[in-house]
Structures are given as C-alpha cells and as structure tokens.
C-alpha cells in the first residue's frame, strides 16, 4: 500500500490545488513542478480520476538528485459543466526513491519492479475559473491554503495602498512648496547680472589690447 505524502523527499508546486482558466471551449494548460530534494534518483508516476478529460506530459519519469521535472497538464475541451466540478477532479503523484539499475532502461520497466509499500503519494485537486476572474481574492486563494490567510493578506495590501496614497499626497504638496520657493529665489531681478559683468570685462580687456 502506498504511503501518505512525504514532501521532505519530493516538492510539488503547486502544493494542493491546480487552477485551469477558461474559456473551456479550447484546451486549458497548467504546469506542475516536481523537485527531488534527496540525493537519490526519484521515480514518479501521475494518475488522475478523470483520464479521458486530461492529458499529462510526461506522466512517468525519473528525477535526478536535486533536479526538477516540469509537467504539463492539459484539460480537454468539451465539458460545458466543468465549473460545477470544483475540487472533484483529482491528480495523484506517486513517487519513490530508487537505486541506479543499468539493467533496466526505461522508467516504465523500473516502475514494474517497485515495491508498492515503498511508494508515497501526493494529491492535487482541480479548480476552474473564467479568464476574467483575476481578482485579488482569486489570486490569493491560489497561493494560500487557508482562506483566512488570504483575506488577511488582502486587507494588509489595502492598508499599504492607502498609506502609500497618503504619503504620495504629502510628497506632492512638499514638491509644490519647494518649487514655489525656487521660483521666487531664481527671479532675474534678485540675481547678480553675471553675464553683463562678464561681457563688460571682456570688452575692456579687448580694448586694452588694441590700444597697446
């Protein structure tokens, strides 16, 4: 029997939920990243509860130590009722560490020899949204397992935005006041006419040269 998920040996991104974005009249793709954090080769296999609805490439493979595998999951079009299946469709990632065995060439051959008691698994649930559902709440839900955490982050972001608006208003006022002071300080009537003095000096020097 497969053991429960052991994320100390295999990291999965995303951790628990994958989101497909519509319109669902055409294929919708998402990516899964698997990282082997051990010092041994890791064998993995991906299964789904709805094999006719999804394509997975690759669905079987070997990840070398400290390396990653990028998985593409494709939701096939044609299910008009897909939005009513939130969280119902699932993926199961089966994985186990393995010793190098040069006599077995393919991952499929190696998988046939694996002891089921040494296989761990990790589950992912599928959720679906339309392309215009990109609000802050939806984005936060994708990155936080606890809805409370997501709402707290949104509130904190809103507070930060309000503080930035206030600081921006104060900064604009300060800039305007500084500009007024500079305009007054740089009026021509209040500055020495250095250009005039310089021209007169040069003319005097030239006249002296011509006379001598």
GROMACS .gro file of C-alpha atoms in nm:
model
  212
    1UNK     CA    1   0.000   0.000   0.000
    2UNK     CA    2   0.126   0.348  -0.089
    3UNK     CA    3   0.228   0.572   0.198
    4UNK     CA    4   0.096   0.922   0.257
    5UNK     CA    5   0.264   1.220   0.102
    6UNK     CA    6   0.622   1.286   0.211
    7UNK     CA    7   0.715   1.634   0.089
    8UNK     CA    8   1.057   1.609   0.254
    9UNK     CA    9   1.170   1.400  -0.043
   10UNK     CA   10   0.965   1.549  -0.327
   11UNK     CA   11   0.847   1.910  -0.351
   12UNK     CA   12   0.537   1.980  -0.556
   13UNK     CA   13   0.439   2.321  -0.693
   14UNK     CA   14   0.152   2.397  -0.658
   15UNK     CA   15   0.109   2.212  -0.330
   16UNK     CA   16  -0.260   2.124  -0.317
   17UNK     CA   17  -0.466   2.297  -0.588
   18UNK     CA   18  -0.430   2.347  -0.960
   19UNK     CA   19  -0.636   2.609  -1.142
   20UNK     CA   20  -0.750   2.582  -1.502
   21UNK     CA   21  -0.853   2.904  -1.674
   22UNK     CA   22  -1.125   2.922  -1.938
   23UNK     CA   23  -1.272   2.962  -2.188
   24UNK     CA   24  -1.312   2.586  -2.179
   25UNK     CA   25  -1.414   2.557  -2.542
   26UNK     CA   26  -1.042   2.510  -2.609
   27UNK     CA   27  -0.765   2.320  -2.426
   28UNK     CA   28  -0.652   2.473  -2.096
   29UNK     CA   29  -0.298   2.410  -1.971
   30UNK     CA   30  -0.135   2.426  -1.629
   31UNK     CA   31   0.216   2.339  -1.515
   32UNK     CA   32   0.329   2.127  -1.223
   33UNK     CA   33   0.687   2.135  -1.098
   34UNK     CA   34   0.833   1.839  -0.911
   35UNK     CA   35   1.167   1.878  -0.734
   36UNK     CA   36   1.370   1.588  -0.600
   37UNK     CA   37   1.529   1.720  -0.279
   38UNK     CA   38   1.710   1.396  -0.197
   39UNK     CA   39   2.047   1.258  -0.300
   40UNK     CA   40   1.893   0.961  -0.481
   41UNK     CA   41   1.706   0.926  -0.809
   42UNK     CA   42   1.330   0.968  -0.771
   43UNK     CA   43   1.080   0.772  -0.979
   44UNK     CA   44   0.735   0.929  -1.025
   45UNK     CA   45   0.407   0.845  -1.189
   46UNK     CA   46   0.097   1.067  -1.223
   47UNK     CA   47  -0.260   0.938  -1.223
   48UNK     CA   48  -0.596   1.117  -1.245
   49UNK     CA   49  -0.953   1.033  -1.156
   50UNK     CA   50  -1.061   1.161  -1.499
   51UNK     CA   51  -0.817   1.017  -1.756
   52UNK     CA   52  -1.046   1.098  -2.051
   53UNK     CA   53  -1.056   1.467  -1.963
   54UNK     CA   54  -0.686   1.529  -1.904
   55UNK     CA   55  -0.358   1.478  -2.081
   56UNK     CA   56  -0.036   1.466  -1.875
   57UNK     CA   57   0.310   1.501  -2.028
   58UNK     CA   58   0.516   1.334  -1.901
   59UNK     CA   59   0.310   1.117  -1.671
   60UNK     CA   60   0.605   0.893  -1.577
   61UNK     CA   61   0.972   0.963  -1.530
   62UNK     CA   62   1.288   0.978  -1.323
   63UNK     CA   63   1.413   1.290  -1.146
   64UNK     CA   64   1.783   1.303  -1.064
   65UNK     CA   65   1.903   1.427  -0.723
   66UNK     CA   66   1.837   1.797  -0.659
   67UNK     CA   67   1.675   1.833  -1.004
   68UNK     CA   68   1.324   1.924  -1.119
   69UNK     CA   69   1.069   1.787  -1.362
   70UNK     CA   70   0.819   2.013  -1.540
   71UNK     CA   71   0.481   1.853  -1.603
   72UNK     CA   72   0.218   1.990  -1.840
   73UNK     CA   73  -0.145   1.905  -1.766
   74UNK     CA   74  -0.399   1.972  -2.040
   75UNK     CA   75  -0.773   1.989  -1.977
   76UNK     CA   76  -0.952   1.876  -2.293
   77UNK     CA   77  -1.238   2.098  -2.419
   78UNK     CA   78  -1.599   1.987  -2.444
   79UNK     CA   79  -1.725   1.977  -2.085
   80UNK     CA   80  -1.983   2.258  -2.062
   81UNK     CA   81  -2.048   2.174  -1.697
   82UNK     CA   82  -1.684   2.196  -1.586
   83UNK     CA   83  -1.740   2.493  -1.350
   84UNK     CA   84  -1.968   2.274  -1.138
   85UNK     CA   85  -1.688   2.026  -1.067
   86UNK     CA   86  -1.474   2.244  -0.841
   87UNK     CA   87  -1.241   2.020  -0.641
   88UNK     CA   88  -1.398   1.697  -0.770
   89UNK     CA   89  -1.127   1.603  -1.018
   90UNK     CA   90  -0.802   1.489  -0.859
   91UNK     CA   91  -0.446   1.401  -0.952
   92UNK     CA   92  -0.228   1.161  -0.760
   93UNK     CA   93   0.150   1.182  -0.783
   94UNK     CA   94   0.312   0.850  -0.690
   95UNK     CA   95   0.685   0.858  -0.617
   96UNK     CA   96   0.965   0.656  -0.462
   97UNK     CA   97   1.341   0.679  -0.436
   98UNK     CA   98   1.537   0.426  -0.640
   99UNK     CA   99   1.883   0.284  -0.676
  100UNK     CA  100   2.054   0.312  -1.011
  101UNK     CA  101   1.999  -0.006  -1.210
  102UNK     CA  102   2.165  -0.010  -1.550
  103UNK     CA  103   1.995  -0.336  -1.650
  104UNK     CA  104   1.658  -0.154  -1.662
  105UNK     CA  105   1.648   0.113  -1.933
  106UNK     CA  106   1.307   0.282  -1.909
  107UNK     CA  107   1.105   0.435  -1.626
  108UNK     CA  108   0.819   0.202  -1.719
  109UNK     CA  109   1.039  -0.103  -1.670
  110UNK     CA  110   1.164   0.027  -1.337
  111UNK     CA  111   0.811   0.105  -1.216
  112UNK     CA  112   0.710  -0.256  -1.273
  113UNK     CA  113   0.973  -0.366  -1.020
  114UNK     CA  114   0.886  -0.115  -0.745
  115UNK     CA  115   0.765  -0.242  -0.408
  116UNK     CA  116   0.419  -0.078  -0.357
  117UNK     CA  117   0.487  -0.048   0.017
  118UNK     CA  118   0.772   0.194  -0.058
  119UNK     CA  119   0.566   0.426  -0.277
  120UNK     CA  120   0.448   0.761  -0.140
  121UNK     CA  121   0.179   0.978  -0.294
  122UNK     CA  122   0.069   1.339  -0.310
  123UNK     CA  123  -0.276   1.461  -0.417
  124UNK     CA  124  -0.381   1.768  -0.614
  125UNK     CA  125  -0.738   1.893  -0.656
  126UNK     CA  126  -0.860   2.072  -0.969
  127UNK     CA  127  -1.043   2.403  -0.977
  128UNK     CA  128  -1.176   2.603  -1.269
  129UNK     CA  129  -1.226   2.973  -1.338
  130UNK     CA  130  -1.306   3.200  -1.629
  131UNK     CA  131  -1.039   3.430  -1.766
  132UNK     CA  132  -1.195   3.743  -1.613
  133UNK     CA  133  -1.182   3.601  -1.260
  134UNK     CA  134  -0.842   3.751  -1.181
  135UNK     CA  135  -0.942   3.947  -0.874
  136UNK     CA  136  -0.714   3.981  -0.573
  137UNK     CA  137  -0.931   3.732  -0.384
  138UNK     CA  138  -0.889   3.463  -0.652
  139UNK     CA  139  -0.516   3.517  -0.681
  140UNK     CA  140  -0.474   3.497  -0.304
  141UNK     CA  141  -0.678   3.176  -0.286
  142UNK     CA  142  -0.437   3.013  -0.531
  143UNK     CA  143  -0.139   3.085  -0.308
  144UNK     CA  144  -0.284   3.028   0.038
  145UNK     CA  145  -0.433   2.706   0.170
  146UNK     CA  146  -0.631   2.886   0.441
  147UNK     CA  147  -0.897   3.134   0.314
  148UNK     CA  148  -0.847   3.335   0.633
  149UNK     CA  149  -0.482   3.382   0.546
  150UNK     CA  150  -0.581   3.507   0.200
  151UNK     CA  151  -0.830   3.761   0.336
  152UNK     CA  152  -0.576   3.889   0.590
  153UNK     CA  153  -0.320   3.940   0.314
  154UNK     CA  154  -0.575   4.130   0.102
  155UNK     CA  155  -0.664   4.357   0.396
  156UNK     CA  156  -0.297   4.423   0.465
  157UNK     CA  157  -0.236   4.510   0.098
  158UNK     CA  158  -0.530   4.750   0.104
  159UNK     CA  159  -0.388   4.921   0.414
  160UNK     CA  160  -0.049   4.952   0.248
  161UNK     CA  161  -0.208   5.104  -0.062
  162UNK     CA  162  -0.394   5.363   0.147
  163UNK     CA  163  -0.074   5.454   0.333
  164UNK     CA  164   0.109   5.495   0.002
  165UNK     CA  165  -0.166   5.724  -0.127
  166UNK     CA  166  -0.134   5.946   0.183
  167UNK     CA  167   0.244   5.956   0.155
  168UNK     CA  168   0.216   6.041  -0.215
  169UNK     CA  169  -0.020   6.331  -0.136
  170UNK     CA  170   0.221   6.469   0.125
  171UNK     CA  171   0.511   6.434  -0.118
  172UNK     CA  172   0.323   6.620  -0.392
  173UNK     CA  173   0.247   6.907  -0.151
  174UNK     CA  174   0.612   6.927  -0.046
  175UNK     CA  175   0.728   6.930  -0.408
  176UNK     CA  176   0.489   7.215  -0.496
  177UNK     CA  177   0.601   7.424  -0.198
  178UNK     CA  178   0.966   7.366  -0.284
  179UNK     CA  179   0.902   7.462  -0.645
  180UNK     CA  180   0.741   7.790  -0.539
  181UNK     CA  181   1.040   7.877  -0.320
  182UNK     CA  182   1.279   7.802  -0.607
  183UNK     CA  183   1.078   8.015  -0.847
  184UNK     CA  184   1.099   8.311  -0.607
  185UNK     CA  185   1.470   8.257  -0.537
  186UNK     CA  186   1.560   8.238  -0.905
  187UNK     CA  187   1.386   8.555  -1.026
  188UNK     CA  188   1.625   8.752  -1.258
  189UNK     CA  189   1.569   9.078  -1.063
  190UNK     CA  190   1.714   8.924  -0.749
  191UNK     CA  191   2.023   8.767  -0.906
  192UNK     CA  192   2.352   8.950  -0.994
  193UNK     CA  193   2.374   9.007  -1.367
  194UNK     CA  194   2.686   8.798  -1.402
  195UNK     CA  195   2.653   8.779  -1.779
  196UNK     CA  196   2.655   9.160  -1.813
  197UNK     CA  197   2.961   9.195  -1.590
  198UNK     CA  198   3.141   8.923  -1.783
  199UNK     CA  199   3.073   9.088  -2.123
  200UNK     CA  200   3.188   9.429  -1.999
  201UNK     CA  201   3.505   9.278  -1.861
  202UNK     CA  202   3.586   9.104  -2.189
  203UNK     CA  203   3.525   9.423  -2.391
  204UNK     CA  204   3.755   9.617  -2.160
  205UNK     CA  205   4.029   9.357  -2.197
  206UNK     CA  206   3.999   9.363  -2.578
  207UNK     CA  207   4.008   9.745  -2.587
  208UNK     CA  208   4.323   9.748  -2.372
  209UNK     CA  209   4.489   9.502  -2.612
  210UNK     CA  210   4.403   9.710  -2.916
  211UNK     CA  211   4.530  10.034  -2.762
  212UNK     CA  212   4.857   9.879  -2.655
   0.00000   0.00000   0.00000
